[in-house]
PDB file of C-alpha atoms in Angstrom:
ATOM      1  CA  UNK A   1       0.000   0.000   0.000  1.00  0.00           C
ATOM      2  CA  UNK A   2       1.348   3.446  -0.902  1.00  0.00           C
ATOM      3  CA  UNK A   3      -0.019   6.613   0.621  1.00  0.00           C
ATOM      4  CA  UNK A   4       1.015  10.160  -0.320  1.00  0.00           C
ATOM      5  CA  UNK A   5       4.654   9.543  -1.202  1.00  0.00           C
ATOM      6  CA  UNK A   6       5.144   7.050   1.621  1.00  0.00           C
ATOM      7  CA  UNK A   7       6.216   3.446   1.328  1.00  0.00           C
ATOM      8  CA  UNK A   8       4.005   1.530   3.752  1.00  0.00           C
ATOM      9  CA  UNK A   9       4.301  -1.875   5.397  1.00  0.00           C
ATOM     10  CA  UNK A  10       1.916  -3.778   7.661  1.00  0.00           C
ATOM     11  CA  UNK A  11       2.854  -3.635  11.343  1.00  0.00           C
ATOM     12  CA  UNK A  12      -0.345  -5.192  12.707  1.00  0.00           C
ATOM     13  CA  UNK A  13      -2.399  -7.766  10.830  1.00  0.00           C
ATOM     14  CA  UNK A  14      -6.179  -8.241  11.090  1.00  0.00           C
ATOM     15  CA  UNK A  15      -6.084 -10.705  14.010  1.00  0.00           C
ATOM     16  CA  UNK A  16      -4.020  -8.297  16.142  1.00  0.00           C
ATOM     17  CA  UNK A  17      -6.222  -5.312  15.255  1.00  0.00           C
ATOM     18  CA  UNK A  18      -9.419  -7.251  15.958  1.00  0.00           C
ATOM     19  CA  UNK A  19      -8.134  -8.417  19.356  1.00  0.00           C
ATOM     20  CA  UNK A  20      -7.259  -4.801  20.170  1.00  0.00           C
ATOM     21  CA  UNK A  21     -10.741  -3.618  19.186  1.00  0.00           C
ATOM     22  CA  UNK A  22     -12.251  -6.365  21.340  1.00  0.00           C
ATOM     23  CA  UNK A  23     -10.196  -5.120  24.302  1.00  0.00           C
ATOM     24  CA  UNK A  24     -11.601  -1.635  23.674  1.00  0.00           C
ATOM     25  CA  UNK A  25     -15.139  -3.082  23.712  1.00  0.00           C
ATOM     26  CA  UNK A  26     -14.366  -4.793  27.027  1.00  0.00           C
ATOM     27  CA  UNK A  27     -13.229  -1.431  28.447  1.00  0.00           C
ATOM     28  CA  UNK A  28     -16.378   0.269  27.098  1.00  0.00           C
ATOM     29  CA  UNK A  29     -18.555  -2.382  28.674  1.00  0.00           C
ATOM     30  CA  UNK A  30     -16.957  -1.801  32.075  1.00  0.00           C
ATOM     31  CA  UNK A  31     -17.641   1.946  31.791  1.00  0.00           C
ATOM     32  CA  UNK A  32     -21.177   1.760  30.474  1.00  0.00           C
ATOM     33  CA  UNK A  33     -22.264  -0.725  33.159  1.00  0.00           C
ATOM     34  CA  UNK A  34     -21.716   2.031  35.734  1.00  0.00           C
ATOM     35  CA  UNK A  35     -24.258   4.396  34.108  1.00  0.00           C
ATOM     36  CA  UNK A  36     -26.371   4.606  30.988  1.00  0.00           C
ATOM     37  CA  UNK A  37     -25.686   8.190  29.897  1.00  0.00           C
ATOM     38  CA  UNK A  38     -22.536   7.473  27.859  1.00  0.00           C
ATOM     39  CA  UNK A  39     -22.061   8.617  24.278  1.00  0.00           C
ATOM     40  CA  UNK A  40     -19.233   7.557  21.937  1.00  0.00           C
ATOM     41  CA  UNK A  41     -17.798  10.430  19.912  1.00  0.00           C
ATOM     42  CA  UNK A  42     -15.307   9.782  17.127  1.00  0.00           C
ATOM     43  CA  UNK A  43     -12.690  12.386  16.288  1.00  0.00           C
ATOM     44  CA  UNK A  44     -12.803  13.033  12.525  1.00  0.00           C
ATOM     45  CA  UNK A  45     -11.456  11.520  10.423  1.00  0.00           C
ATOM     46  CA  UNK A  46      -9.613   8.497  11.829  1.00  0.00           C
ATOM     47  CA  UNK A  47     -11.856   7.996  14.836  1.00  0.00           C
ATOM     48  CA  UNK A  48     -15.055   7.667  12.804  1.00  0.00           C
ATOM     49  CA  UNK A  49     -14.688   4.117  11.406  1.00  0.00           C
ATOM     50  CA  UNK A  50     -13.309   2.914  14.750  1.00  0.00           C
ATOM     51  CA  UNK A  51     -16.249   4.464  16.625  1.00  0.00           C
ATOM     52  CA  UNK A  52     -18.715   2.793  14.267  1.00  0.00           C
ATOM     53  CA  UNK A  53     -17.003  -0.569  14.735  1.00  0.00           C
ATOM     54  CA  UNK A  54     -16.899  -0.159  18.522  1.00  0.00           C
ATOM     55  CA  UNK A  55     -20.632   0.633  18.568  1.00  0.00           C
ATOM     56  CA  UNK A  56     -21.411  -2.429  16.423  1.00  0.00           C
ATOM     57  CA  UNK A  57     -19.354  -4.809  18.557  1.00  0.00           C
ATOM     58  CA  UNK A  58     -20.562  -3.283  21.845  1.00  0.00           C
ATOM     59  CA  UNK A  59     -24.220  -3.616  20.857  1.00  0.00           C
ATOM     60  CA  UNK A  60     -23.624  -7.157  19.592  1.00  0.00           C
ATOM     61  CA  UNK A  61     -21.973  -8.116  22.886  1.00  0.00           C
ATOM     62  CA  UNK A  62     -24.342  -6.393  25.315  1.00  0.00           C
ATOM     63  CA  UNK A  63     -27.606  -5.844  23.452  1.00  0.00           C
ATOM     64  CA  UNK A  64     -27.506  -2.209  24.659  1.00  0.00           C
ATOM     65  CA  UNK A  65     -27.735   0.789  22.332  1.00  0.00           C
ATOM     66  CA  UNK A  66     -24.906   3.315  22.466  1.00  0.00           C
ATOM     67  CA  UNK A  67     -25.309   6.673  20.710  1.00  0.00           C
ATOM     68  CA  UNK A  68     -22.392   7.859  18.579  1.00  0.00           C
ATOM     69  CA  UNK A  69     -21.355  11.237  17.257  1.00  0.00           C
ATOM     70  CA  UNK A  70     -18.595  12.970  15.322  1.00  0.00           C
ATOM     71  CA  UNK A  71     -16.286  15.829  16.289  1.00  0.00           C
ATOM     72  CA  UNK A  72     -14.554  17.825  13.585  1.00  0.00           C
ATOM     73  CA  UNK A  73     -11.523  19.590  15.023  1.00  0.00           C
ATOM     74  CA  UNK A  74     -10.459  21.561  11.924  1.00  0.00           C
ATOM     75  CA  UNK A  75     -11.141  25.000  13.383  1.00  0.00           C
ATOM     76  CA  UNK A  76      -9.464  24.265  16.723  1.00  0.00           C
ATOM     77  CA  UNK A  77      -6.120  23.000  15.456  1.00  0.00           C
ATOM     78  CA  UNK A  78      -3.072  24.965  16.589  1.00  0.00           C
ATOM     79  CA  UNK A  79      -1.674  24.848  13.037  1.00  0.00           C
ATOM     80  CA  UNK A  80      -4.793  26.351  11.444  1.00  0.00           C
ATOM     81  CA  UNK A  81      -2.891  29.343  10.046  1.00  0.00           C
ATOM     82  CA  UNK A  82      -0.208  27.247   8.382  1.00  0.00           C
ATOM     83  CA  UNK A  83      -2.489  25.120   6.214  1.00  0.00           C
ATOM     84  CA  UNK A  84      -5.442  25.883   3.999  1.00  0.00           C
ATOM     85  CA  UNK A  85      -8.766  25.136   5.635  1.00  0.00           C
ATOM     86  CA  UNK A  86     -10.620  22.556   3.635  1.00  0.00           C
ATOM     87  CA  UNK A  87     -14.328  22.026   3.857  1.00  0.00           C
ATOM     88  CA  UNK A  88     -14.853  19.249   6.388  1.00  0.00           C
ATOM     89  CA  UNK A  89     -16.205  16.029   4.930  1.00  0.00           C
ATOM     90  CA  UNK A  90     -17.346  15.026   8.417  1.00  0.00           C
ATOM     91  CA  UNK A  91     -18.797  18.021  10.286  1.00  0.00           C
ATOM     92  CA  UNK A  92     -19.439  17.840  14.010  1.00  0.00           C
ATOM     93  CA  UNK A  93     -22.621  15.881  14.663  1.00  0.00           C
ATOM     94  CA  UNK A  94     -23.614  15.159  18.261  1.00  0.00           C
ATOM     95  CA  UNK A  95     -26.606  12.845  18.836  1.00  0.00           C
ATOM     96  CA  UNK A  96     -27.443  14.102  22.323  1.00  0.00           C
ATOM     97  CA  UNK A  97     -27.126  17.194  24.500  1.00  0.00           C
ATOM     98  CA  UNK A  98     -23.555  17.192  25.829  1.00  0.00           C
ATOM     99  CA  UNK A  99     -24.250  19.117  29.041  1.00  0.00           C
ATOM    100  CA  UNK A 100     -23.767  16.703  31.994  1.00  0.00           C
ATOM    101  CA  UNK A 101     -23.350  13.701  29.689  1.00  0.00           C
ATOM    102  CA  UNK A 102     -20.602  11.097  29.981  1.00  0.00           C
ATOM    103  CA  UNK A 103     -18.453  11.214  26.826  1.00  0.00           C
ATOM    104  CA  UNK A 104     -16.017   8.683  25.446  1.00  0.00           C
ATOM    105  CA  UNK A 105     -13.785  10.344  22.832  1.00  0.00           C
ATOM    106  CA  UNK A 106     -12.466   7.854  20.292  1.00  0.00           C
ATOM    107  CA  UNK A 107      -9.461   8.260  18.026  1.00  0.00           C
ATOM    108  CA  UNK A 108      -7.565   5.665  16.048  1.00  0.00           C
ATOM    109  CA  UNK A 109      -4.138   7.015  17.037  1.00  0.00           C
ATOM    110  CA  UNK A 110      -3.021   9.290  19.875  1.00  0.00           C
ATOM    111  CA  UNK A 111       0.322  10.852  19.103  1.00  0.00           C
ATOM    112  CA  UNK A 112       1.292  14.415  20.024  1.00  0.00           C
ATOM    113  CA  UNK A 113      -1.925  15.175  21.932  1.00  0.00           C
ATOM    114  CA  UNK A 114      -2.724  18.177  19.739  1.00  0.00           C
ATOM    115  CA  UNK A 115      -5.701  16.591  17.986  1.00  0.00           C
ATOM    116  CA  UNK A 116      -7.177  15.553  21.333  1.00  0.00           C
ATOM    117  CA  UNK A 117      -6.713  19.086  22.673  1.00  0.00           C
ATOM    118  CA  UNK A 118      -8.541  20.444  19.630  1.00  0.00           C
ATOM    119  CA  UNK A 119     -11.301  17.845  20.124  1.00  0.00           C
ATOM    120  CA  UNK A 120     -11.785  18.931  23.724  1.00  0.00           C
ATOM    121  CA  UNK A 121     -12.077  22.569  22.590  1.00  0.00           C
ATOM    122  CA  UNK A 122     -14.733  21.599  20.024  1.00  0.00           C
ATOM    123  CA  UNK A 123     -16.580  19.385  22.512  1.00  0.00           C
ATOM    124  CA  UNK A 124     -16.750  22.085  25.197  1.00  0.00           C
ATOM    125  CA  UNK A 125     -18.223  24.532  22.684  1.00  0.00           C
ATOM    126  CA  UNK A 126     -21.304  22.297  22.774  1.00  0.00           C
ATOM    127  CA  UNK A 127     -21.636  22.013  26.553  1.00  0.00           C
ATOM    128  CA  UNK A 128     -19.887  20.820  29.659  1.00  0.00           C
ATOM    129  CA  UNK A 129     -19.845  17.019  29.897  1.00  0.00           C
ATOM    130  CA  UNK A 130     -19.974  15.377  33.314  1.00  0.00           C
ATOM    131  CA  UNK A 131     -16.902  13.305  32.397  1.00  0.00           C
ATOM    132  CA  UNK A 132     -14.736  12.762  29.307  1.00  0.00           C
ATOM    133  CA  UNK A 133     -12.689   9.609  28.715  1.00  0.00           C
ATOM    134  CA  UNK A 134     -10.250   9.229  25.822  1.00  0.00           C
ATOM    135  CA  UNK A 135      -9.705   5.845  24.199  1.00  0.00           C
ATOM    136  CA  UNK A 136      -7.571   4.936  21.217  1.00  0.00           C
ATOM    137  CA  UNK A 137      -6.605   1.904  19.237  1.00  0.00           C
ATOM    138  CA  UNK A 138      -2.942   2.962  19.145  1.00  0.00           C
ATOM    139  CA  UNK A 139      -0.874   5.114  21.462  1.00  0.00           C
ATOM    140  CA  UNK A 140       2.323   6.005  19.631  1.00  0.00           C
ATOM    141  CA  UNK A 141       3.754   8.301  22.301  1.00  0.00           C
ATOM    142  CA  UNK A 142       5.837  11.411  21.577  1.00  0.00           C
ATOM    143  CA  UNK A 143       3.479  13.849  23.333  1.00  0.00           C
ATOM    144  CA  UNK A 144       3.946  17.582  22.964  1.00  0.00           C
ATOM    145  CA  UNK A 145       0.777  18.301  24.959  1.00  0.00           C
ATOM    146  CA  UNK A 146       0.263  16.541  28.321  1.00  0.00           C
ATOM    147  CA  UNK A 147      -2.760  14.474  27.257  1.00  0.00           C
ATOM    148  CA  UNK A 148      -2.916  10.711  27.739  1.00  0.00           C
ATOM    149  CA  UNK A 149      -5.584   8.219  26.690  1.00  0.00           C
ATOM    150  CA  UNK A 150      -7.544   6.598  29.509  1.00  0.00           C
ATOM    151  CA  UNK A 151      -7.295   3.405  27.511  1.00  0.00           C
ATOM    152  CA  UNK A 152      -5.130   2.469  24.535  1.00  0.00           C
ATOM    153  CA  UNK A 153      -5.486  -1.003  23.064  1.00  0.00           C
ATOM    154  CA  UNK A 154      -1.868  -1.089  21.876  1.00  0.00           C
ATOM    155  CA  UNK A 155       1.302   0.943  22.032  1.00  0.00           C
ATOM    156  CA  UNK A 156       3.607   1.321  19.049  1.00  0.00           C
ATOM    157  CA  UNK A 157       6.890   3.126  19.491  1.00  0.00           C
ATOM    158  CA  UNK A 158       7.743   4.867  16.253  1.00  0.00           C
ATOM    159  CA  UNK A 159      10.275   7.451  15.238  1.00  0.00           C
ATOM    160  CA  UNK A 160       8.792  10.901  14.749  1.00  0.00           C
ATOM    161  CA  UNK A 161       9.263  10.833  10.950  1.00  0.00           C
ATOM    162  CA  UNK A 162       7.388   7.554  10.617  1.00  0.00           C
ATOM    163  CA  UNK A 163       3.796   7.691   9.449  1.00  0.00           C
ATOM    164  CA  UNK A 164       1.034   5.470  10.810  1.00  0.00           C
ATOM    165  CA  UNK A 165      -2.178   4.535   9.000  1.00  0.00           C
ATOM    166  CA  UNK A 166      -5.031   2.590  10.578  1.00  0.00           C
ATOM    167  CA  UNK A 167      -7.519   0.853   8.284  1.00  0.00           C
ATOM    168  CA  UNK A 168     -10.834  -0.281   9.779  1.00  0.00           C
ATOM    169  CA  UNK A 169     -12.892  -2.158   7.204  1.00  0.00           C
ATOM    170  CA  UNK A 170     -16.583  -1.966   8.108  1.00  0.00           C
ATOM    171  CA  UNK A 171     -17.467  -4.681   5.582  1.00  0.00           C
ATOM    172  CA  UNK A 172     -14.846  -7.280   6.534  1.00  0.00           C
ATOM    173  CA  UNK A 173     -12.859  -7.329   9.782  1.00  0.00           C
ATOM    174  CA  UNK A 174     -10.124  -9.265   7.954  1.00  0.00           C
ATOM    175  CA  UNK A 175      -9.396  -5.970   6.178  1.00  0.00           C
ATOM    176  CA  UNK A 176      -8.421  -4.267   9.467  1.00  0.00           C
ATOM    177  CA  UNK A 177      -4.731  -3.380   9.448  1.00  0.00           C
ATOM    178  CA  UNK A 178      -2.180  -0.940  10.761  1.00  0.00           C
ATOM    179  CA  UNK A 179       0.468   0.283   8.352  1.00  0.00           C
ATOM    180  CA  UNK A 180       3.621   2.251   8.979  1.00  0.00           C
ATOM    181  CA  UNK A 181       6.161   3.833   6.688  1.00  0.00           C
ATOM    182  CA  UNK A 182       8.546   6.631   5.948  1.00  0.00           C
ATOM    183  CA  UNK A 183       8.391   9.357   3.392  1.00  0.00           C
ATOM    184  CA  UNK A 184       9.980   7.956   0.290  1.00  0.00           C
ATOM    185  CA  UNK A 185       9.958   7.851  -3.455  1.00  0.00           C
TER     186      UNK A 185
END
């Protein structure tokens, strides 16, 4: 697989990714048992397919419904002036009133912490949640902002110039993969 001038290689195959997602569902189940006012909110773009998959597996496992939403962080990024602002393909869409709700923010990869900071800014524009938990499929470290996930299904230590791509296939879980690579020809 080649993405934007990067040479990519698989670092986690479908079985590993699916086990990691199952561990995230187990964590979700332990949270949601405590109260029923939780909402899953995926951080656009990478958190959206993961959030959808978590909802599907959670509901299959428990029989409970779990509302999901989307947060677009484009206008809260700290590099907003250095890049052109593109029209978001996934605008913020929250299924419930956020005030006093329990929120689980979902992202595929937590890296520097900047995207999560932007997501919190966007979230708090819509109300003040009772609690916010952050979960991710991959924690790759190298924080520049002191934000940590409450739960990360796996940790991958990568050099800062390495790129990471998570693929969640909603049609076939055997298509779930994690790729890494370096900028190349």
